[in-house]
Tab-separated table of C-alpha atoms in Angstrom:
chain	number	residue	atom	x	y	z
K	22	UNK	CA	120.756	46.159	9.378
K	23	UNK	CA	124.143	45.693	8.999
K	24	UNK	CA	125.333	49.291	8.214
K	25	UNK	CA	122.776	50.159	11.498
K	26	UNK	CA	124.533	48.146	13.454
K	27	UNK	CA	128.330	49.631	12.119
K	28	UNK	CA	127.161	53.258	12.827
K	29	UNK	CA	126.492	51.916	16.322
K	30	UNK	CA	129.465	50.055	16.588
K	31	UNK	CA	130.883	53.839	15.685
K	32	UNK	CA	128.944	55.525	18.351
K	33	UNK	CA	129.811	53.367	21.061
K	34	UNK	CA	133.873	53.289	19.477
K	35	UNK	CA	133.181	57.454	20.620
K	36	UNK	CA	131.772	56.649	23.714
K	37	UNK	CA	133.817	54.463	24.687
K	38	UNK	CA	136.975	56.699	23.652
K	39	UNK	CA	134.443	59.703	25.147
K	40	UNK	CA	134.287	57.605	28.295
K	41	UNK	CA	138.316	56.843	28.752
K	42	UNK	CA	139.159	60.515	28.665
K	43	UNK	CA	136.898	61.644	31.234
K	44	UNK	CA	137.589	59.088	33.433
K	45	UNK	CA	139.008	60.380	36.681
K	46	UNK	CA	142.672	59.199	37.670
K	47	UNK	CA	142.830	56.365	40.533
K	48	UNK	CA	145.499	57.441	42.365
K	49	UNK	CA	146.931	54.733	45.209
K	50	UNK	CA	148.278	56.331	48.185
K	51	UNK	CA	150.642	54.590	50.544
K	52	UNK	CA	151.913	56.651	53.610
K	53	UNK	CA	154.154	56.375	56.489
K	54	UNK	CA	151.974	58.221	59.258
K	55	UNK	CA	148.232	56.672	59.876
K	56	UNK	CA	147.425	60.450	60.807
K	57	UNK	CA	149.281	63.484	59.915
K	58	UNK	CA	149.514	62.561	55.623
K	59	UNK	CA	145.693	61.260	55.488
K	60	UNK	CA	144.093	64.357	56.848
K	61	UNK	CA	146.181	66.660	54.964
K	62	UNK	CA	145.484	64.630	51.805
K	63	UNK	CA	141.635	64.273	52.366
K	64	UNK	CA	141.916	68.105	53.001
K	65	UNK	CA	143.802	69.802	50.352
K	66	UNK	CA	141.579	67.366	48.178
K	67	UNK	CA	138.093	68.705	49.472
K	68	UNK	CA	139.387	72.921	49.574
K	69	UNK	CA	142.130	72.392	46.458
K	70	UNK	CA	141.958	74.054	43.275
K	71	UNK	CA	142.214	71.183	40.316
K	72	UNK	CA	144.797	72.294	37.583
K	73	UNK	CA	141.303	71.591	34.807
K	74	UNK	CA	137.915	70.822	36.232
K	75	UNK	CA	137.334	68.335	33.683
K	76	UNK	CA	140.389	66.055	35.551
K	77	UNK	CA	139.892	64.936	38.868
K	78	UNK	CA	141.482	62.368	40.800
K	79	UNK	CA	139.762	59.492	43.023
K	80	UNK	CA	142.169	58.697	46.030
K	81	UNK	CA	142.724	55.538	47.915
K	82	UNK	CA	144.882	55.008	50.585
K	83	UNK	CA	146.208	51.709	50.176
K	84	UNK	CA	147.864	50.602	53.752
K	85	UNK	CA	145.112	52.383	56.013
K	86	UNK	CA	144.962	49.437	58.261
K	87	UNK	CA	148.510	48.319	58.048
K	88	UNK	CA	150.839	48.151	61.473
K	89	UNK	CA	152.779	50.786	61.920
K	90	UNK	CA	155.956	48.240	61.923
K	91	UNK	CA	155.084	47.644	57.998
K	92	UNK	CA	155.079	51.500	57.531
K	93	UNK	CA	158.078	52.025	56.655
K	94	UNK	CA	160.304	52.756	53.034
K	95	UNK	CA	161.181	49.676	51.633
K	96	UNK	CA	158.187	47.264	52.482
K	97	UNK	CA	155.883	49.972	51.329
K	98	UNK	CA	157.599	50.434	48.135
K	99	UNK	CA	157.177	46.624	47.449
K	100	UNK	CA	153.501	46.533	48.023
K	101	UNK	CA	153.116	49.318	46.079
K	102	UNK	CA	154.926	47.990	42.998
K	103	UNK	CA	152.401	44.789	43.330
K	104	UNK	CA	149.256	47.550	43.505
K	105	UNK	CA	150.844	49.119	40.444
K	106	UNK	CA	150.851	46.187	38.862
K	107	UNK	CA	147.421	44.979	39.081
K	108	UNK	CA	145.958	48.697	38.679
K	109	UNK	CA	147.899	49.118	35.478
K	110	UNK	CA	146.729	45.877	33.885
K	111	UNK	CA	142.741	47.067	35.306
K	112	UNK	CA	143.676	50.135	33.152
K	113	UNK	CA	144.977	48.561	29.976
K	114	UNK	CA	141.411	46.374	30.108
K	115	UNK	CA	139.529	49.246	30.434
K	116	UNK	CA	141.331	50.867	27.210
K	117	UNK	CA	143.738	53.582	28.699
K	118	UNK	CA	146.849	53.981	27.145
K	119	UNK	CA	150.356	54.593	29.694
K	120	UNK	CA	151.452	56.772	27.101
K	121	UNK	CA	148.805	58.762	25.852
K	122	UNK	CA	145.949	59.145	28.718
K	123	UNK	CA	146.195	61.540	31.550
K	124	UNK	CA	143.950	59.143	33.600
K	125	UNK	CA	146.799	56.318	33.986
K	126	UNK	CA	146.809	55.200	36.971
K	127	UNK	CA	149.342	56.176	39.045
K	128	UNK	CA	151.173	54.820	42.876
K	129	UNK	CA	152.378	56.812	45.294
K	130	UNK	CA	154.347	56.224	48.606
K	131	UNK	CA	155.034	59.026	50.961
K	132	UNK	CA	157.621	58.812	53.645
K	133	UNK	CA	160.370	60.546	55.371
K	134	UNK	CA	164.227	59.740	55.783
K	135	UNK	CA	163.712	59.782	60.038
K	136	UNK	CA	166.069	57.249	61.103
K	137	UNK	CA	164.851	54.514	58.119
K	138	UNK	CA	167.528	52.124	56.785
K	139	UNK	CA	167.220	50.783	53.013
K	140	UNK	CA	166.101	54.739	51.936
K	141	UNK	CA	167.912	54.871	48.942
K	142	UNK	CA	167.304	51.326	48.182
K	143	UNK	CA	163.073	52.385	48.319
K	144	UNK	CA	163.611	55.079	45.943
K	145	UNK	CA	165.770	52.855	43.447
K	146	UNK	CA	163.265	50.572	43.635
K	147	UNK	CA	160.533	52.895	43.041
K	148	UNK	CA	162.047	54.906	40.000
K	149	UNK	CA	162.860	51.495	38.484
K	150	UNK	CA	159.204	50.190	39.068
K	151	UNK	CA	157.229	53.171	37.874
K	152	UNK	CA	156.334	53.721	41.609
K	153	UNK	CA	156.108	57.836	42.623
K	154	UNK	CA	157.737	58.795	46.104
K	155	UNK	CA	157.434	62.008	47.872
K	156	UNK	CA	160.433	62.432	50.126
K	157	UNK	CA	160.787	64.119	53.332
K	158	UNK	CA	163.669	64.720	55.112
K	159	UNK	CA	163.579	64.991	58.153
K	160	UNK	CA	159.807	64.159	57.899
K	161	UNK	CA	156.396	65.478	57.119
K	162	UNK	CA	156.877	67.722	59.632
K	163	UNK	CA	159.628	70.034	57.552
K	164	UNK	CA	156.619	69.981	54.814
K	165	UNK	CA	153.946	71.851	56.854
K	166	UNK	CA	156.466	73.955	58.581
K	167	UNK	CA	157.212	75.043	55.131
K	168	UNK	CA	153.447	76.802	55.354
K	169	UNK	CA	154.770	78.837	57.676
K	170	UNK	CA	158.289	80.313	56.968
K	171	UNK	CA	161.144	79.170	55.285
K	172	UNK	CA	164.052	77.283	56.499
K	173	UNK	CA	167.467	76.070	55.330
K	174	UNK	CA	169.167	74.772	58.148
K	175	UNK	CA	169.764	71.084	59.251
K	176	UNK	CA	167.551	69.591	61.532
K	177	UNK	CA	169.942	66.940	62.687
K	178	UNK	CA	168.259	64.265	60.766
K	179	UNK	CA	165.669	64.245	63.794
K	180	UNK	CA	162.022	64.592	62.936
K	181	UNK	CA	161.500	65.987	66.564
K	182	UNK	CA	163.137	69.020	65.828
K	183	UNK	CA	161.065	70.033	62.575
K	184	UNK	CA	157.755	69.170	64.845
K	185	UNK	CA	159.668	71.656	67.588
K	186	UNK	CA	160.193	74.519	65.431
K	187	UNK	CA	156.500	73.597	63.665
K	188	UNK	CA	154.837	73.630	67.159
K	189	UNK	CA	156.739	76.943	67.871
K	190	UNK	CA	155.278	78.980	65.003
K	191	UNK	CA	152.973	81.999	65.905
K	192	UNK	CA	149.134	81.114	65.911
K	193	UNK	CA	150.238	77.385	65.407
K	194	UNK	CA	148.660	77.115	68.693
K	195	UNK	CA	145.551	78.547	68.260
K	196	UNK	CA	144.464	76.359	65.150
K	197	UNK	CA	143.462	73.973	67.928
K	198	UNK	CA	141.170	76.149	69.707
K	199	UNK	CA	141.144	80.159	70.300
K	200	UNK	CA	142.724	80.029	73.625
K	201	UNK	CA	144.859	77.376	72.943
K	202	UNK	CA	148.379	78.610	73.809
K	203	UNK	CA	150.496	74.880	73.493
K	204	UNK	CA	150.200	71.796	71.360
K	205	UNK	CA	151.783	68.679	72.398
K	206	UNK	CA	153.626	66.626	69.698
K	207	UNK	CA	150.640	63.843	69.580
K	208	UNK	CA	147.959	66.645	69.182
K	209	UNK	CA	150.266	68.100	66.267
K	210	UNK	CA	149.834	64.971	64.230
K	211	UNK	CA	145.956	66.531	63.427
K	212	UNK	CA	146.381	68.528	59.911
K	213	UNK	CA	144.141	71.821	60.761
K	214	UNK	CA	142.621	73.616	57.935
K	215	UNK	CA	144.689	77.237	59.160
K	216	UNK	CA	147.502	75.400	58.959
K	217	UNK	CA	147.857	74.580	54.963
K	218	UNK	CA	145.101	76.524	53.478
K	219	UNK	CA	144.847	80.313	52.093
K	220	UNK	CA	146.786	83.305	52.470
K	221	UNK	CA	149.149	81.977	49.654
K	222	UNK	CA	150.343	79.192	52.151
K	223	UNK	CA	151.034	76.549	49.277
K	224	UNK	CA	153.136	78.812	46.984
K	225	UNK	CA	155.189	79.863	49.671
K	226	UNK	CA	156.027	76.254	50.424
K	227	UNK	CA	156.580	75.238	47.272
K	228	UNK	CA	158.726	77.898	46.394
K	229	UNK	CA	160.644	77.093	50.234
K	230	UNK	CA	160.568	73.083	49.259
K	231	UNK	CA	162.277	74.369	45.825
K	232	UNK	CA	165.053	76.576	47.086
K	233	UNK	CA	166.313	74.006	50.127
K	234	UNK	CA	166.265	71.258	47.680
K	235	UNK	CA	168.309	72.898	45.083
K	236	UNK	CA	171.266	72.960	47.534
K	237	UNK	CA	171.921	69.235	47.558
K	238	UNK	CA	174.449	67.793	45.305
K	239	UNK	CA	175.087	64.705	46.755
K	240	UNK	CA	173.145	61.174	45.052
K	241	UNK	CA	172.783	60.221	48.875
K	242	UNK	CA	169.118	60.853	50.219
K	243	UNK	CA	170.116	60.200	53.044
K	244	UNK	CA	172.293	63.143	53.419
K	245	UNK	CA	169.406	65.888	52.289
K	246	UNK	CA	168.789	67.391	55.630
K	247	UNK	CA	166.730	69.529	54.818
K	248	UNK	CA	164.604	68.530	51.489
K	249	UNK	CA	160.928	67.676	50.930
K	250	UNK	CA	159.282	67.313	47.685
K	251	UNK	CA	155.432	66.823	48.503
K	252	UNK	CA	154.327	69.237	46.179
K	253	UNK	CA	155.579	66.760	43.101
K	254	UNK	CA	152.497	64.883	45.038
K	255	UNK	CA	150.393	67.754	45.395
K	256	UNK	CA	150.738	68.967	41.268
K	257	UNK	CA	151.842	65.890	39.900
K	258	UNK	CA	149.450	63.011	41.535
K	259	UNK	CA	146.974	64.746	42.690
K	260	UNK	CA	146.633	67.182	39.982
K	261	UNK	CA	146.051	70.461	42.027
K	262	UNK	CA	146.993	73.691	41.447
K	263	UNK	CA	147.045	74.704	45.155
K	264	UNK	CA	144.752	74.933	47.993
Protein backbone atom coordinates (compact mmCIF):
# COMPACT_ATOMS: atom_id res chain seq x y z
CA UNK A 1 0.00 0.00 0.00
CA UNK A 2 2.52 2.18 0.88
CA UNK A 3 4.68 2.18 -2.33
CA UNK A 4 0.86 2.59 -4.14
CA UNK A 5 0.30 5.37 -2.42
CA UNK A 6 4.19 7.01 -3.20
CA UNK A 7 3.70 6.39 -6.99
CA UNK A 8 0.56 8.46 -6.50
CA UNK A 9 2.03 10.91 -4.45
CA UNK A 10 4.48 10.98 -7.79
CA UNK A 11 1.69 11.33 -10.20
CA UNK A 12 -0.03 14.02 -8.60
CA UNK A 13 3.86 15.80 -7.77
CA UNK A 14 3.53 15.77 -12.13
CA UNK A 15 0.26 17.00 -12.16
CA UNK A 16 0.53 19.31 -10.03
CA UNK A 17 3.94 20.65 -11.66
CA UNK A 18 1.83 19.65 -15.16
CA UNK A 19 -0.89 21.92 -13.81
CA UNK A 20 1.43 25.16 -12.76
CA UNK A 21 2.90 25.40 -16.23
CA UNK A 22 -0.17 25.50 -18.10
CA UNK A 23 -1.76 27.74 -16.02
CA UNK A 24 -2.70 30.91 -17.83
CA UNK A 25 -1.08 34.30 -16.53
CA UNK A 26 -3.55 36.65 -14.37
CA UNK A 27 -2.70 39.74 -15.54
CA UNK A 28 -4.24 42.96 -13.38
CA UNK A 29 -4.97 45.87 -15.43
CA UNK A 30 -5.32 49.34 -14.01
CA UNK A 31 -6.06 52.22 -16.54
CA UNK A 32 -6.52 55.85 -16.66
CA UNK A 33 -9.51 56.09 -19.27
CA UNK A 34 -12.89 53.99 -18.28
CA UNK A 35 -13.24 53.77 -22.23
CA UNK A 36 -10.66 54.22 -24.80
CA UNK A 37 -7.78 51.45 -22.95
CA UNK A 38 -10.65 48.75 -22.05
CA UNK A 39 -12.00 48.32 -25.51
CA UNK A 40 -8.74 48.29 -27.13
CA UNK A 41 -7.53 45.75 -24.55
CA UNK A 42 -10.68 43.44 -24.71
CA UNK A 43 -10.06 43.78 -28.55
CA UNK A 44 -6.56 43.12 -29.44
CA UNK A 45 -7.17 40.22 -26.83
CA UNK A 46 -10.19 38.54 -28.76
CA UNK A 47 -8.42 39.19 -32.74
CA UNK A 48 -4.50 39.00 -31.28
CA UNK A 49 -2.08 36.52 -32.23
CA UNK A 50 -0.53 34.86 -28.78
CA UNK A 51 3.39 34.69 -29.01
CA UNK A 52 2.68 30.32 -28.09
CA UNK A 53 -0.82 28.98 -27.99
CA UNK A 54 -0.05 26.98 -25.09
CA UNK A 55 0.30 30.64 -22.96
CA UNK A 56 -2.55 32.70 -22.64
CA UNK A 57 -3.33 35.39 -20.40
CA UNK A 58 -6.69 35.96 -18.25
CA UNK A 59 -7.23 39.84 -17.88
CA UNK A 60 -8.84 41.80 -15.16
CA UNK A 61 -9.27 45.25 -15.00
CA UNK A 62 -8.80 46.17 -11.58
CA UNK A 63 -10.33 49.94 -11.10
CA UNK A 64 -13.39 49.42 -13.60
CA UNK A 65 -15.68 51.13 -11.23
CA UNK A 66 -13.31 53.59 -9.74
CA UNK A 67 -14.06 57.65 -10.08
CA UNK A 68 -12.42 59.13 -12.54
CA UNK A 69 -10.78 61.59 -9.74
CA UNK A 70 -8.84 58.27 -8.41
CA UNK A 71 -7.67 57.63 -12.06
CA UNK A 72 -4.87 59.10 -12.08
CA UNK A 73 -0.68 58.09 -11.78
CA UNK A 74 0.20 57.98 -8.40
CA UNK A 75 -3.01 56.64 -6.54
CA UNK A 76 -3.23 53.98 -9.16
CA UNK A 77 0.25 52.93 -8.75
CA UNK A 78 -0.43 52.45 -4.94
CA UNK A 79 -3.40 50.26 -5.35
CA UNK A 80 -1.73 48.40 -7.68
CA UNK A 81 1.34 47.63 -5.54
CA UNK A 82 -1.36 46.33 -2.76
CA UNK A 83 -3.06 44.00 -5.80
CA UNK A 84 0.48 42.86 -6.50
CA UNK A 85 0.91 41.99 -3.32
CA UNK A 86 -1.90 39.81 -2.53
CA UNK A 87 -1.82 38.19 -6.21
CA UNK A 88 1.81 37.29 -5.73
CA UNK A 89 1.36 35.61 -2.36
CA UNK A 90 -2.13 33.68 -4.23
CA UNK A 91 0.68 32.58 -6.65
CA UNK A 92 3.40 31.41 -4.31
CA UNK A 93 0.33 29.15 -2.57
CA UNK A 94 -0.56 27.81 -5.62
CA UNK A 95 3.25 26.70 -6.32
CA UNK A 96 4.52 29.23 -9.04
CA UNK A 97 7.84 30.32 -8.78
CA UNK A 98 8.69 34.54 -9.56
CA UNK A 99 11.70 33.33 -11.01
CA UNK A 100 11.15 30.42 -12.95
CA UNK A 101 7.29 30.36 -14.22
CA UNK A 102 6.07 32.33 -17.13
CA UNK A 103 2.57 32.36 -15.47
CA UNK A 104 3.67 34.88 -12.52
CA UNK A 105 1.39 37.07 -12.07
CA UNK A 106 1.96 40.24 -13.21
CA UNK A 107 0.33 44.33 -12.53
CA UNK A 108 -0.03 46.72 -14.86
CA UNK A 109 -1.05 50.48 -14.80
CA UNK A 110 -1.55 52.39 -17.96
CA UNK A 111 -1.62 56.12 -18.07
CA UNK A 112 -0.49 59.14 -19.85
CA UNK A 113 1.74 62.23 -18.76
CA UNK A 114 -1.51 64.84 -19.77
CA UNK A 115 -1.16 67.46 -17.30
CA UNK A 116 -0.58 64.73 -14.12
CA UNK A 117 1.66 65.89 -11.24
CA UNK A 118 3.71 63.14 -9.16
CA UNK A 119 4.55 61.27 -12.89
CA UNK A 120 7.88 60.45 -12.19
CA UNK A 121 7.18 59.77 -8.65
CA UNK A 122 4.38 56.78 -10.13
CA UNK A 123 6.97 55.28 -12.18
CA UNK A 124 9.68 55.25 -9.27
CA UNK A 125 7.30 53.79 -7.34
CA UNK A 126 6.31 51.24 -9.75
CA UNK A 127 9.89 50.03 -10.90
CA UNK A 128 10.73 49.82 -7.18
CA UNK A 129 7.49 47.74 -6.40
CA UNK A 130 7.59 45.26 -9.24
CA UNK A 131 4.55 47.19 -10.67
CA UNK A 132 4.62 47.41 -14.91
CA UNK A 133 3.59 50.93 -16.42
CA UNK A 134 2.90 51.69 -19.95
CA UNK A 135 3.55 55.36 -20.55
CA UNK A 136 1.99 57.72 -22.84
CA UNK A 137 2.92 60.96 -23.51
CA UNK A 138 0.84 63.00 -24.44
CA UNK A 139 -1.80 60.22 -23.96
CA UNK A 140 -3.35 57.14 -25.41
CA UNK A 141 -4.23 59.06 -28.08
CA UNK A 142 -0.38 59.37 -29.61
CA UNK A 143 -0.62 55.33 -29.27
CA UNK A 144 -3.46 54.71 -31.80
CA UNK A 145 -2.41 57.53 -33.96
CA UNK A 146 0.70 55.56 -34.20
CA UNK A 147 -1.68 52.90 -36.33
CA UNK A 148 -1.89 55.30 -38.68
CA UNK A 149 1.38 57.18 -39.60
CA UNK A 150 4.26 58.12 -37.84
CA UNK A 151 5.04 61.19 -35.98
CA UNK A 152 7.95 62.89 -34.20
CA UNK A 153 6.93 66.17 -33.37
CA UNK A 154 5.77 67.67 -29.97
CA UNK A 155 2.34 67.82 -29.23
CA UNK A 156 2.63 70.54 -26.66
CA UNK A 157 2.17 68.21 -23.82
CA UNK A 158 -1.71 68.50 -24.71
CA UNK A 159 -3.59 65.28 -25.23
CA UNK A 160 -6.11 67.34 -27.42
CA UNK A 161 -3.79 67.74 -30.04
CA UNK A 162 -2.80 63.91 -30.54
CA UNK A 163 -6.84 63.22 -30.52
CA UNK A 164 -6.82 66.30 -33.33
CA UNK A 165 -4.35 64.93 -35.60
CA UNK A 166 -5.93 61.14 -34.70
CA UNK A 167 -9.46 62.41 -35.65
CA UNK A 168 -7.88 63.99 -38.83
CA UNK A 169 -6.49 60.78 -40.34
CA UNK A 170 -8.04 59.53 -43.70
CA UNK A 171 -10.92 56.88 -43.22
CA UNK A 172 -10.64 57.61 -39.38
CA UNK A 173 -14.03 58.82 -39.99
CA UNK A 174 -15.59 56.19 -41.60
CA UNK A 175 -14.72 53.42 -38.91
CA UNK A 176 -17.84 54.85 -37.29
CA UNK A 177 -20.16 54.29 -40.02
CA UNK A 178 -19.69 54.36 -44.05
CA UNK A 179 -20.88 57.82 -44.47
CA UNK A 180 -19.52 59.07 -41.54
CA UNK A 181 -17.38 62.08 -42.56
CA UNK A 182 -16.52 63.66 -38.66
CA UNK A 183 -15.96 62.21 -35.23
CA UNK A 184 -16.26 64.31 -32.27
CA UNK A 185 -13.60 63.89 -29.51
CA UNK A 186 -16.22 61.92 -27.08
CA UNK A 187 -17.19 59.51 -29.99
CA UNK A 188 -13.27 58.99 -30.54
CA UNK A 189 -12.89 57.51 -27.11
CA UNK A 190 -14.69 54.07 -28.85
CA UNK A 191 -11.56 51.75 -29.99
CA UNK A 192 -12.96 50.49 -33.60
CA UNK A 193 -11.70 47.28 -34.89
CA UNK A 194 -10.28 49.32 -38.46
CA UNK A 195 -8.59 51.32 -36.35
CA UNK A 196 -5.81 48.84 -34.66
CA UNK A 197 -6.29 45.69 -36.50
CA UNK A 198 -4.67 44.23 -39.91
CA UNK A 199 -2.91 45.63 -42.71
CA UNK A 200 0.36 45.44 -40.57
CA UNK A 201 -1.13 48.26 -38.28
CA UNK A 202 0.72 46.96 -35.03
CA UNK A 203 4.25 46.66 -36.52
CA UNK A 204 4.09 49.91 -37.91
CA UNK A 205 3.35 51.33 -34.48
CA UNK A 206 5.66 49.59 -32.76
CA UNK A 207 8.35 50.29 -34.94
CA UNK A 208 6.89 54.40 -34.79
CA UNK A 209 6.61 53.99 -30.69
CA UNK A 210 10.42 52.69 -31.03
CA UNK A 211 11.99 55.37 -33.17
CA UNK A 212 10.23 58.60 -31.20
CA UNK A 213 11.25 57.07 -28.01
CA UNK A 214 14.81 56.57 -28.83
CA UNK A 215 15.21 60.38 -29.12
CA UNK A 216 14.82 61.16 -25.44
CA UNK A 217 17.80 61.50 -23.30
CA UNK A 218 16.57 63.21 -20.55
CA UNK A 219 15.59 60.93 -16.95
CA UNK A 220 12.52 63.43 -16.88
CA UNK A 221 9.19 61.72 -18.15
CA UNK A 222 7.81 64.45 -18.03
CA UNK A 223 9.73 66.02 -20.75
CA UNK A 224 9.10 62.96 -23.46
CA UNK A 225 6.73 64.74 -25.70
CA UNK A 226 6.32 62.54 -27.81
CA UNK A 227 6.89 58.78 -26.34
CA UNK A 228 4.51 55.85 -25.76
CA UNK A 229 5.49 52.44 -24.88
CA UNK A 230 2.14 50.32 -24.97
CA UNK A 231 3.49 47.71 -26.93
CA UNK A 232 5.91 46.65 -23.73
CA UNK A 233 2.02 45.97 -22.64
CA UNK A 234 0.95 44.49 -25.72
CA UNK A 235 4.28 41.75 -25.97
CA UNK A 236 5.29 41.83 -22.58
CA UNK A 237 1.87 41.51 -20.37
CA UNK A 238 -0.26 40.42 -22.56
CA UNK A 239 1.89 38.08 -24.38
CA UNK A 240 0.82 38.84 -28.06
CA UNK A 241 2.60 38.84 -30.98
CA UNK A 242 0.33 41.39 -32.75
CA UNK A 243 -3.15 41.73 -33.82
Amino acid sequence: MAKAKGRDGTARQKSAKRGRRYRTRHVYIFTEGKVTEVEYIDLILEHGTWQDPERRVDHHFENDTVESKYRKPLPMVRAAVSVLRRVEREAKAAGLDKERDWNWPQVWVLFDRDEHPGIAEARKLARQSGVKVAYSHPCFELWRLLHYRNYTSTFGGVCGNANGRLRQQADFPQTYGKNVKSVSVEQSKHVKPDQVLGDGRYGKAKKHAEKINEQHSNPDPNSWDPYTDVWRFVEDGLLLSGY
